[in-house]
PDB file of C-alpha atoms and ligand atoms in Angstrom:
ATOM      1  CA  UNK G 988     117.603 103.255 124.588  1.00 98.00           C
ATOM      2  CA  UNK G 989     115.326 104.700 127.207  1.00 98.00           C
ATOM      3  CA  UNK G 990     111.469 104.699 127.487  1.00 98.00           C
ATOM      4  CA  UNK G 991     109.725 107.450 129.263  1.00 99.00           C
ATOM      5  CA  UNK G 992     106.030 107.213 130.081  1.00 98.00           C
ATOM      6  CA  UNK G 993     105.702 110.346 132.129  1.00 98.00           C
ATOM      7  CA  UNK G 994     105.094 113.588 130.327  1.00 99.00           C
ATOM      8  CA  UNK G 995     106.823 115.679 132.873  1.00 98.00           C
ATOM      9  CA  UNK G 996     109.971 113.511 132.882  1.00 98.00           C
ATOM     10  CA  UNK G 997     109.877 113.464 129.028  1.00 99.00           C
ATOM     11  CA  UNK G 998     109.826 117.319 128.865  1.00 99.00           C
ATOM     12  CA  UNK G 999     112.553 117.805 131.521  1.00 98.00           C
ATOM     13  CA  UNK G1000     114.807 115.338 129.655  1.00 98.00           C
ATOM     14  CA  UNK G1001     114.224 117.006 126.496  1.00 99.00           C
ATOM     15  CA  UNK G1002     114.800 120.695 127.728  1.00 99.00           C
ATOM     16  CA  UNK G1003     118.064 119.564 129.247  1.00 98.00           C
ATOM     17  CA  UNK G1004     119.242 117.860 126.047  1.00 98.00           C
ATOM     18  CA  UNK G1005     118.499 121.069 124.108  1.00 99.00           C
ATOM     19  CA  UNK G1006     120.062 123.155 126.792  1.00 98.00           C
ATOM     20  CA  UNK G1007     123.365 121.353 126.218  1.00 98.00           C
ATOM     21  CA  UNK G1008     123.029 121.787 122.524  1.00 98.00           C
ATOM     22  CA  UNK G1009     121.845 118.425 121.312  1.00 98.00           C
ATOM     23  CA  UNK G1010     119.318 118.315 118.280  1.00 99.00           C
ATOM     24  CA  UNK G1011     116.232 116.034 118.757  1.00 99.00           C
ATOM     25  CA  UNK G1012     114.520 114.251 115.904  1.00 99.00           C
ATOM     26  CA  UNK G1013     110.936 113.234 116.645  1.00 99.00           C
ATOM     27  CA  UNK G1014     109.066 110.569 114.802  1.00 99.00           C
ATOM     28  CA  UNK G1015     105.337 110.672 116.204  1.00 99.00           C
ATOM     29  CA  UNK G1016     103.620 107.192 115.592  1.00 99.00           C
ATOM     30  CA  UNK G1017     100.766 105.136 117.033  1.00 98.00           C
ATOM     31  CA  UNK G1018     102.985 102.071 117.183  1.00 98.00           C
ATOM     32  CA  UNK G1019     102.687  98.527 115.642  1.00 98.00           C
ATOM     33  CA  UNK G1020     105.688  99.711 113.646  1.00 98.00           C
ATOM     34  CA  UNK G1021     106.460  98.671 110.160  1.00 98.00           C
ATOM     35  CA  UNK G1022     109.034  99.625 107.593  1.00 98.00           C
ATOM     36  CA  UNK G1023     107.121 102.806 106.894  1.00 98.00           C
ATOM     37  CA  UNK G1024     107.755 104.109 110.355  1.00 99.00           C
ATOM     38  CA  UNK G1025     111.280 102.839 110.316  1.00 99.00           C
ATOM     39  CA  UNK G1026     112.097 104.829 107.154  1.00 99.00           C
ATOM     40  CA  UNK G1027     111.224 107.997 109.072  1.00 99.00           C
ATOM     41  CA  UNK G1028     113.529 106.784 111.927  1.00 99.00           C
ATOM     42  CA  UNK G1029     116.238 106.359 109.594  1.00 98.00           C
ATOM     43  CA  UNK G1030     115.689 109.830 108.176  1.00 98.00           C
ATOM     44  CA  UNK G1031     115.705 111.139 111.699  1.00 99.00           C
ATOM     45  CA  UNK G1032     118.801 109.121 112.731  1.00 98.00           C
ATOM     46  CA  UNK G1033     120.742 110.642 109.742  1.00 98.00           C
ATOM     47  CA  UNK G1034     120.712 114.156 111.146  1.00 98.00           C
ATOM     48  CA  UNK G1035     119.630 114.312 114.687  1.00 98.00           C
ATOM     49  CA  UNK G1036     121.957 113.835 117.744  1.00 99.00           C
ATOM     50  CA  UNK G1037     119.055 112.119 119.503  1.00 99.00           C
ATOM     51  CA  UNK G1038     116.133 110.264 118.022  1.00 99.00           C
ATOM     52  CA  UNK G1039     112.782 110.112 119.764  1.00 99.00           C
ATOM     53  CA  UNK G1040     109.970 107.977 118.807  1.00 99.00           C
ATOM     54  CA  UNK G1041     106.621 108.608 120.351  1.00 99.00           C
ATOM     55  CA  UNK G1042     104.099 105.643 120.413  1.00 98.00           C
ATOM     56  CA  UNK G1043     100.819 106.787 121.435  1.00 98.00           C
ATOM     57  CA  UNK G1044      97.362 105.689 120.165  1.00 98.00           C
ATOM     58  CA  UNK G1045      95.707 108.999 120.446  1.00 98.00           C
ATOM     59  CA  UNK G1046      92.177 108.539 121.557  1.00 98.00           C
ATOM     60  CA  UNK G1047      91.076 112.085 120.633  1.00 98.00           C
ATOM     61  CA  UNK G1048      91.686 111.444 116.828  1.00 98.00           C
ATOM     62  CA  UNK G1049      89.256 108.552 116.671  1.00 98.00           C
ATOM     63  CA  UNK G1050      85.660 108.977 116.351  1.00 97.00           C
ATOM     64  CA  UNK G1051      83.071 107.335 118.485  1.00 95.00           C
ATOM     65  CA  UNK G1052      82.482 104.512 115.857  1.00 93.00           C
ATOM     66  CA  UNK G1053      86.077 104.154 114.848  1.00 96.00           C
ATOM     67  CA  UNK G1054      88.673 101.651 115.793  1.00 94.00           C
ATOM     68  CA  UNK G1055      90.415 103.017 118.889  1.00 97.00           C
ATOM     69  CA  UNK G1056      90.006 100.016 120.999  1.00 96.00           C
ATOM     70  CA  UNK G1057      90.942  97.478 118.266  1.00 95.00           C
ATOM     71  CA  UNK G1058      93.830  99.490 116.907  1.00 98.00           C
ATOM     72  CA  UNK G1059      96.752  96.863 116.730  1.00 98.00           C
ATOM     73  CA  UNK G1060      99.304  97.297 119.390  1.00 98.00           C
ATOM     74  CA  UNK G1061     102.423  95.235 120.177  1.00 98.00           C
ATOM     75  CA  UNK G1062     104.674  96.999 122.694  1.00 98.00           C
ATOM     76  CA  UNK G1063     107.490  94.223 122.822  1.00 98.00           C
ATOM     77  CA  UNK G1064     107.974  94.180 119.119  1.00 98.00           C
ATOM     78  CA  UNK G1065     107.842  97.998 118.817  1.00 98.00           C
ATOM     79  CA  UNK G1066     110.513  98.325 121.428  1.00 98.00           C
ATOM     80  CA  UNK G1067     112.832  95.775 119.837  1.00 98.00           C
ATOM     81  CA  UNK G1068     112.372  97.421 116.378  1.00 98.00           C
ATOM     82  CA  UNK G1069     113.140 100.810 117.751  1.00 98.00           C
ATOM     83  CA  UNK G1070     116.239  99.329 119.565  1.00 98.00           C
ATOM     84  CA  UNK G1071     117.470  97.930 116.232  1.00 98.00           C
ATOM     85  CA  UNK G1072     116.951 101.176 114.432  1.00 98.00           C
ATOM     86  CA  UNK G1073     119.040 103.070 116.945  1.00 98.00           C
ATOM     87  CA  UNK G1074     116.388 105.059 118.679  1.00 99.00           C
ATOM     88  CA  UNK G1075     117.607 106.821 121.679  1.00 99.00           C
ATOM     89  CA  UNK G1076     114.191 107.300 123.520  1.00 98.00           C
ATOM     90  CA  UNK G1077     110.647 106.011 123.246  1.00 99.00           C
ATOM     91  CA  UNK G1078     108.018 108.145 124.778  1.00 99.00           C
ATOM     92  CA  UNK G1079     104.957 106.019 125.460  1.00 98.00           C
ATOM     93  CA  UNK G1080     102.540 107.824 127.760  1.00 98.00           C
ATOM     94  CA  UNK G1081      99.097 106.585 128.911  1.00 98.00           C
ATOM     95  CA  UNK G1082      96.095 108.675 127.605  1.00 98.00           C
ATOM     96  CA  UNK G1083      95.282 109.666 131.297  1.00 98.00           C
ATOM     97  CA  UNK G1084      98.761 111.224 131.427  1.00 98.00           C
ATOM     98  CA  UNK G1085      98.476 113.139 128.310  1.00 98.00           C
ATOM     99  CA  UNK G1086      94.910 114.671 128.693  1.00 98.00           C
ATOM    100  CA  UNK G1087      93.651 116.279 131.858  1.00 98.00           C
ATOM    101  CA  UNK G1088      90.186 114.872 132.677  1.00 98.00           C
ATOM    102  CA  UNK G1089      88.792 118.419 132.152  1.00 98.00           C
ATOM    103  CA  UNK G1090      91.084 119.566 129.343  1.00 98.00           C
ATOM    104  CA  UNK G1091      89.489 122.378 127.357  1.00 98.00           C
ATOM    105  CA  UNK G1092      92.059 123.580 124.908  1.00 98.00           C
ATOM    106  CA  UNK G1093      92.581 122.162 121.507  1.00 98.00           C
ATOM    107  CA  UNK G1094      94.267 123.180 118.161  1.00 98.00           C
ATOM    108  CA  UNK G1095      91.843 123.617 115.078  1.00 98.00           C
ATOM    109  CA  UNK G1096      93.081 124.009 111.480  1.00 98.00           C
ATOM    110  CA  UNK G1097      89.920 125.451 109.907  1.00 98.00           C
ATOM    111  CA  UNK G1098      90.485 125.084 106.225  1.00 98.00           C
ATOM    112  CA  UNK G1099      92.593 122.189 105.023  1.00 98.00           C
ATOM    113  CA  UNK G1100      91.012 119.996 107.818  1.00 98.00           C
ATOM    114  CA  UNK G1101      87.468 120.239 106.196  1.00 98.00           C
ATOM    115  CA  UNK G1102      88.458 118.271 103.003  1.00 98.00           C
ATOM    116  CA  UNK G1103      89.152 114.525 102.234  1.00 98.00           C
ATOM    117  CA  UNK G1104      89.575 112.579 105.368  1.00 98.00           C
ATOM    118  CA  UNK G1105      88.376 115.651 107.496  1.00 98.00           C
ATOM    119  CA  UNK G1106      85.040 115.446 105.822  1.00 98.00           C
ATOM    120  CA  UNK G1107      84.444 111.916 106.682  1.00 97.00           C
ATOM    121  CA  UNK G1108      86.171 111.815 110.040  1.00 98.00           C
ATOM    122  CA  UNK G1109      84.862 114.974 111.837  1.00 97.00           C
ATOM    123  CA  UNK G1110      87.253 116.090 114.685  1.00 98.00           C
ATOM    124  CA  UNK G1111      90.037 113.736 113.344  1.00 98.00           C
ATOM    125  CA  UNK G1112      92.473 116.501 112.572  1.00 98.00           C
ATOM    126  CA  UNK G1113      91.587 118.581 115.693  1.00 98.00           C
ATOM    127  CA  UNK G1114      92.823 115.400 117.621  1.00 98.00           C
ATOM    128  CA  UNK G1115      95.811 115.144 115.413  1.00 98.00           C
ATOM    129  CA  UNK G1116      96.833 118.765 115.645  1.00 99.00           C
ATOM    130  CA  UNK G1117      96.346 118.939 119.315  1.00 99.00           C
ATOM    131  CA  UNK G1118      98.156 115.667 120.189  1.00 99.00           C
ATOM    132  CA  UNK G1119     101.082 116.905 117.783  1.00 99.00           C
ATOM    133  CA  UNK G1120     101.312 120.338 119.321  1.00 99.00           C
ATOM    134  CA  UNK G1121     101.405 118.521 122.787  1.00 99.00           C
ATOM    135  CA  UNK G1122     104.209 116.042 121.650  1.00 99.00           C
ATOM    136  CA  UNK G1123     106.167 119.034 120.322  1.00 99.00           C
ATOM    137  CA  UNK G1124     105.944 120.711 123.609  1.00 99.00           C
ATOM    138  CA  UNK G1125     106.889 117.586 125.501  1.00 99.00           C
ATOM    139  CA  UNK G1126     109.769 116.298 123.206  1.00 99.00           C
ATOM    140  CA  UNK G1127     111.103 119.758 122.169  1.00 99.00           C
ATOM    141  CA  UNK G1128     112.234 118.417 118.749  1.00 99.00           C
ATOM    142  CA  UNK G1129     114.493 120.343 116.477  1.00 99.00           C
ATOM    143  CA  UNK G1130     112.598 118.564 113.670  1.00 99.00           C
ATOM    144  CA  UNK G1131     109.834 116.084 113.321  1.00 99.00           C
ATOM    145  CA  UNK G1132     109.398 113.465 110.496  1.00 99.00           C
ATOM    146  CA  UNK G1133     106.013 112.671 109.017  1.00 99.00           C
ATOM    147  CA  UNK G1134     105.088 110.299 106.115  1.00 98.00           C
ATOM    148  CA  UNK G1135     103.728 111.279 102.845  1.00 98.00           C
ATOM    149  CA  UNK G1136     101.229 108.367 103.196  1.00 98.00           C
ATOM    150  CA  UNK G1137      99.174 110.694 105.264  1.00 98.00           C
ATOM    151  CA  UNK G1138      99.382 113.627 102.899  1.00 98.00           C
ATOM    152  CA  UNK G1139      96.615 115.625 104.265  1.00 98.00           C
ATOM    153  CA  UNK G1140      97.905 115.252 107.819  1.00 98.00           C
ATOM    154  CA  UNK G1141     101.404 116.412 106.628  1.00 98.00           C
ATOM    155  CA  UNK G1142     100.029 119.518 105.062  1.00 98.00           C
ATOM    156  CA  UNK G1143      97.889 120.358 108.089  1.00 98.00           C
ATOM    157  CA  UNK G1144     100.930 119.985 110.363  1.00 99.00           C
ATOM    158  CA  UNK G1145     103.016 122.313 108.245  1.00 98.00           C
ATOM    159  CA  UNK G1146     100.189 124.896 108.343  1.00 98.00           C
ATOM    160  CA  UNK G1147      99.904 124.605 112.068  1.00 99.00           C
ATOM    161  CA  UNK G1148     103.633 125.018 112.642  1.00 99.00           C
ATOM    162  CA  UNK G1149     103.408 128.027 110.066  1.00 98.00           C
ATOM    163  CA  UNK G1150     100.435 129.752 111.615  1.00 98.00           C
ATOM    164  CA  UNK G1151     101.249 129.150 115.255  1.00 99.00           C
ATOM    165  CA  UNK G1152     105.164 129.877 114.711  1.00 99.00           C
ATOM    166  CA  UNK G1153     106.146 126.628 116.274  1.00 99.00           C
ATOM    167  CA  UNK G1154     109.845 126.360 116.094  1.00 98.00           C
ATOM    168  CA  UNK G1155     110.140 122.826 114.776  1.00 99.00           C
ATOM    169  CA  UNK G1156     111.222 121.951 111.227  1.00 99.00           C
ATOM    170  CA  UNK G1157     108.811 119.533 109.498  1.00 99.00           C
ATOM    171  CA  UNK G1158     110.542 116.959 107.410  1.00 99.00           C
ATOM    172  CA  UNK G1159     108.704 114.226 105.154  1.00 98.00           C
ATOM    173  CA  UNK G1160     109.409 110.878 103.917  1.00 98.00           C
ATOM    174  CA  UNK G1161     108.056 109.079 101.069  1.00 98.00           C
ATOM    175  CA  UNK G1162     105.452 106.270 101.140  1.00 99.00           C
ATOM    176  CA  UNK G1163     106.944 102.789 101.772  1.00 99.00           C
ATOM    177  CA  UNK G1164     104.836 100.011 100.107  1.00 99.00           C
ATOM    178  CA  UNK G1165     104.530  96.207 100.156  1.00 98.00           C
ATOM    179  CA  UNK G1166     105.883  94.322  97.169  1.00 98.00           C
ATOM    180  CA  UNK G1167     102.486  94.404  95.406  1.00 98.00           C
ATOM    181  CA  UNK G1168     102.225  98.155  95.835  1.00 98.00           C
ATOM    182  CA  UNK G1169      99.913  98.258  98.933  1.00 98.00           C
ATOM    183  CA  UNK G1170     101.041 101.284 101.199  1.00 98.00           C
ATOM    184  CA  UNK G1171     102.214  99.958 104.616  1.00 98.00           C
ATOM    185  CA  UNK G1172      99.902 100.707 107.375  1.00 98.00           C
ATOM    186  CA  UNK G1173      99.475  99.228 110.925  1.00 98.00           C
ATOM    187  CA  UNK G1174      95.754  98.709 109.911  1.00 97.00           C
ATOM    188  CA  UNK G1175      96.858  96.258 107.126  1.00 98.00           C
ATOM    189  CA  UNK G1176      97.451  93.657 109.708  1.00 97.00           C
ATOM    190  CA  UNK G1177      93.558  93.558 110.269  1.00 97.00           C
ATOM    191  CA  UNK G1178      92.714  92.641 106.674  1.00 98.00           C
ATOM    192  CA  UNK G1179      91.491  89.144 106.118  1.00 98.00           C
ATOM    193  CA  UNK G1180      93.328  87.278 103.257  1.00 98.00           C
ATOM    194  CA  UNK G1181      90.655  88.002 100.585  1.00 98.00           C
ATOM    195  CA  UNK G1182      90.562  91.677 101.569  1.00 98.00           C
ATOM    196  CA  UNK G1183      94.323  91.788 101.547  1.00 98.00           C
ATOM    197  CA  UNK G1184      94.393  90.426  98.059  1.00 98.00           C
ATOM    198  CA  UNK G1185      92.028  93.100  96.781  1.00 98.00           C
ATOM    199  CA  UNK G1186      93.513  95.970  98.807  1.00 98.00           C
ATOM    200  CA  UNK G1187      96.081  96.587  96.068  1.00 98.00           C
ATOM    201  CA  UNK G1188      93.290  98.365  94.057  1.00 98.00           C
ATOM    202  CA  UNK G1189      94.302 101.558  95.765  1.00 98.00           C
ATOM    203  CA  UNK G1190      97.727 101.505  94.190  1.00 98.00           C
ATOM    204  CA  UNK G1191      96.159 100.292  90.929  1.00 98.00           C
ATOM    205  CA  UNK G1192      93.665 103.251  90.872  1.00 98.00           C
ATOM    206  CA  UNK G1193      96.722 105.518  91.364  1.00 98.00           C
ATOM    207  CA  UNK G1194      98.656 103.815  88.768  1.00 98.00           C
ATOM    208  CA  UNK G1195      95.810 104.275  86.297  1.00 98.00           C
ATOM    209  CA  UNK G1196      95.499 107.971  87.192  1.00 98.00           C
ATOM    210  CA  UNK G1197      99.309 108.553  86.865  1.00 98.00           C
ATOM    211  CA  UNK G1198      99.337 106.818  83.493  1.00 98.00           C
ATOM    212  CA  UNK G1199      96.531 108.762  82.110  1.00 98.00           C
ATOM    213  CA  UNK G1200      98.107 111.893  83.335  1.00 98.00           C
ATOM    214  CA  UNK G1201     101.429 110.923  81.695  1.00 97.00           C
ATOM    215  CA  UNK G1202      99.350 110.456  78.486  1.00 97.00           C
ATOM    216  CA  UNK G1203      98.263 113.965  78.602  1.00 97.00           C
ATOM    217  CA  UNK G1204      94.775 113.563  80.394  1.00 98.00           C
ATOM    218  CA  UNK G1205      94.165 116.721  82.413  1.00 98.00           C
ATOM    219  CA  UNK G1206      90.503 116.627  83.276  1.00 98.00           C
ATOM    220  CA  UNK G1207      90.000 115.732  86.934  1.00 98.00           C
ATOM    221  CA  UNK G1208      86.653 114.112  86.200  1.00 98.00           C
ATOM    222  CA  UNK G1209      88.149 111.631  83.791  1.00 98.00           C
ATOM    223  CA  UNK G1210      91.025 110.833  86.066  1.00 98.00           C
ATOM    224  CA  UNK G1211      88.628 110.402  88.937  1.00 98.00           C
ATOM    225  CA  UNK G1212      86.347 107.939  86.832  1.00 98.00           C
ATOM    226  CA  UNK G1213      89.450 105.968  85.907  1.00 98.00           C
ATOM    227  CA  UNK G1214      90.375 105.520  89.556  1.00 98.00           C
ATOM    228  CA  UNK G1215      86.862 104.489  90.512  1.00 98.00           C
ATOM    229  CA  UNK G1216      86.499 101.966  87.569  1.00 98.00           C
ATOM    230  CA  UNK G1217      89.819 100.471  89.013  1.00 98.00           C
ATOM    231  CA  UNK G1218      88.451 100.252  92.684  1.00 98.00           C
ATOM    232  CA  UNK G1219      85.161  98.816  91.460  1.00 98.00           C
ATOM    233  CA  UNK G1220      86.988  95.721  90.269  1.00 98.00           C
ATOM    234  CA  UNK G1221      87.547  94.812  93.979  1.00 98.00           C
ATOM    235  CA  UNK G1222      84.245  93.541  95.267  1.00 98.00           C
ATOM    236  CA  UNK G1223      85.022  94.186  98.871  1.00 98.00           C
ATOM    237  CA  UNK G1224      86.058  97.637  98.514  1.00 98.00           C
ATOM    238  CA  UNK G1225      83.712 100.582  99.271  1.00 98.00           C
ATOM    239  CA  UNK G1226      84.887 104.083  98.135  1.00 98.00           C
ATOM    240  CA  UNK G1227      84.959 106.698 100.836  1.00 98.00           C
ATOM    241  CA  UNK G1228      86.379 109.190  98.508  1.00 98.00           C
ATOM    242  CA  UNK G1229      88.595 109.698  95.418  1.00 98.00           C
ATOM    243  CA  UNK G1230      89.468 113.402  95.108  1.00 98.00           C
ATOM    244  CA  UNK G1231      91.878 115.456  92.958  1.00 98.00           C
ATOM    245  CA  UNK G1232      92.632 118.558  94.772  1.00 98.00           C
ATOM    246  CA  UNK G1233      95.146 121.456  94.805  1.00 98.00           C
ATOM    247  CA  UNK G1234      98.323 120.136  96.341  1.00 98.00           C
ATOM    248  CA  UNK G1235      98.605 123.279  98.707  1.00 97.00           C
ATOM    249  CA  UNK G1236      95.005 124.348  99.356  1.00 97.00           C
ATOM    250  CA  UNK G1237      93.368 120.916  99.109  1.00 98.00           C
ATOM    251  CA  UNK G1238      90.576 122.606  97.256  1.00 98.00           C
ATOM    252  CA  UNK G1239      89.088 120.506  94.448  1.00 98.00           C
ATOM    253  CA  UNK G1240      90.282 121.113  90.962  1.00 98.00           C
ATOM    254  CA  UNK G1241      88.619 120.443  87.601  1.00 98.00           C
ATOM    255  CA  UNK G1242      91.804 120.669  85.432  1.00 97.00           C
ATOM    256  CA  UNK G1243      95.162 119.499  86.438  1.00 97.00           C
ATOM    257  CA  UNK G1244      97.557 122.619  86.142  1.00 95.00           C
ATOM    258  CA  UNK G1245      99.528 123.422  89.373  1.00 92.00           C
ATOM    259  CA  UNK G1246     100.506 120.228  91.268  1.00 97.00           C
ATOM    260  CA  UNK G1247      97.541 118.105  92.262  1.00 98.00           C
ATOM    261  CA  UNK G1248      97.113 115.670  94.998  1.00 98.00           C
ATOM    262  CA  UNK G1249      95.143 112.544  93.969  1.00 98.00           C
ATOM    263  CA  UNK G1250      93.964 111.114  97.397  1.00 98.00           C
ATOM    264  CA  UNK G1251      91.771 108.161  97.984  1.00 98.00           C
ATOM    265  CA  UNK G1252      90.178 106.379 101.010  1.00 98.00           C
ATOM    266  CA  UNK G1253      88.418 103.052 100.621  1.00 98.00           C
ATOM    267  CA  UNK G1254      86.586 100.987 103.166  1.00 98.00           C
ATOM    268  CA  UNK G1255      87.108  97.303 103.394  1.00 98.00           C
ATOM    269  CA  UNK G1256      85.208  95.225 105.821  1.00 98.00           C
ATOM    270  CA  UNK G1257      87.932  95.145 108.331  1.00 97.00           C
ATOM    271  CA  UNK G1258      89.859  98.474 107.749  1.00 97.00           C
ATOM    272  CA  UNK G1259      89.645 101.784 106.043  1.00 98.00           C
ATOM    273  CA  UNK G1260      92.705 102.356 103.946  1.00 98.00           C
ATOM    274  CA  UNK G1261      94.203 105.560 102.314  1.00 98.00           C
ATOM    275  CA  UNK G1262      96.792 106.307  99.595  1.00 98.00           C
ATOM    276  CA  UNK G1263      97.777 109.149  97.578  1.00 99.00           C
ATOM    277  CA  UNK G1264      99.881 110.370  94.688  1.00 98.00           C
ATOM    278  CA  UNK G1265     100.993 113.944  93.530  1.00 98.00           C
ATOM    279  CA  UNK G1266     100.648 114.812  89.904  1.00 98.00           C
ATOM    280  CA  UNK G1267     102.982 117.382  88.781  1.00 94.00           C
ATOM    281  CA  UNK G1268     102.703 119.255  85.397  1.00 71.00           C
TER     282      UNK G1268
HETATM  283  P1  AMP F 812     100.689 106.167 112.309  1.00 94.80           P
HETATM  284  O1  AMP F 812     101.456 105.192 113.228  1.00 94.80           O
HETATM  285  O2  AMP F 812     100.062 105.318 111.242  1.00 94.80           O
HETATM  286  O3  AMP F 812     100.147 107.175 112.917  1.00 94.80           O
HETATM  287  O4  AMP F 812     102.005 106.913 111.414  1.00 94.80           O
HETATM  288  C1  AMP F 812     103.055 107.503 111.979  1.00 94.80           C
HETATM  289  C2  AMP F 812     103.899 108.166 110.923  1.00 94.80           C
HETATM  290  O5  AMP F 812     104.296 107.220 109.973  1.00 94.80           O
HETATM  291  C3  AMP F 812     103.080 109.152 110.206  1.00 94.80           C
HETATM  292  O6  AMP F 812     103.948 110.229 109.874  1.00 94.80           O
HETATM  293  C4  AMP F 812     102.775 108.365 108.915  1.00 94.80           C
HETATM  294  O7  AMP F 812     102.431 109.255 107.753  1.00 94.80           O
HETATM  295  C5  AMP F 812     103.943 107.648 108.683  1.00 94.80           C
HETATM  296  N1  AMP F 812     103.681 106.419 107.989  1.00 94.80           N
HETATM  297  C6  AMP F 812     102.710 105.551 108.108  1.00 94.80           C
HETATM  298  N2  AMP F 812     102.705 104.555 107.223  1.00 94.80           N
HETATM  299  C7  AMP F 812     103.754 104.889 106.196  1.00 94.80           C
HETATM  300  C8  AMP F 812     104.203 104.524 104.985  1.00 94.80           C
HETATM  301  N3  AMP F 812     103.655 103.191 104.421  1.00 94.80           N
HETATM  302  N4  AMP F 812     105.283 105.127 104.363  1.00 94.80           N
HETATM  303  C9  AMP F 812     105.723 106.130 104.956  1.00 94.80           C
HETATM  304  N5  AMP F 812     105.291 106.741 106.141  1.00 94.80           N
HETATM  305  C10 AMP F 812     104.278 106.079 106.805  1.00 94.80           C
END
């Protein structure tokens, strides 16, 4: 397994691999790897000649009051996990190598990115789209694998690839969870033990929504209230949003007819957590 930190070296390696006919599967991450990330690596390993994992805590997708500087990092552990998982190359550049000091071009998705996390994290998806476009240019992937945990991100990346004709296939992998149902996330490591105990309220809220939906409830208001009541049982949880939106447009719905994404974001004192489920009629 190789590690490259220099974007120019990364790009020439990738161009050469593609020139000789190798496929490249990219798994973009911010590191502090867990089984959710590794499930995506496994998926890439199953069909790519070469698997590249990028590890880059991207400063431009964090707001001024967000957790860029305290985002968990553990290079040695990440490297060992990648080696065990059969990764061929880690691309781990420094922020200064990725962004010119006077960089003035970015990628903006103007519709989906205004909803859900985009409403509470202004500029977040501009940072995400820009870095993903740059990672695609630098690692020249045949396909890239993203987790359904970040449902809005996945939909925005698919839209970016469609609207900019980027020749990269976007593959998705299901949400990997802890045994109590909490979606795995690098940020879970920051939860204190009392917060960790209550963090299962996100999955419980989604369970409540899914069972009410299975019993025939089709009113978005009723489903949303059921989710909010479940989260209210966790005293340390403060809801950012609980929304039921069209799975494609991310526009709010009042009745569940076409597939609907039920997405939620909840603040705990030490971390903001997200989770989601798709309701299909
Ligand atoms: P991150 O390092 O949090 O930016 O995530 C990198 C990639 O891993 C993204 O495509 C995420 O959606 C995906 N991912 C993160 N957590 C999970 C999880 N619990 N299950 C599946 N994929 C995940």
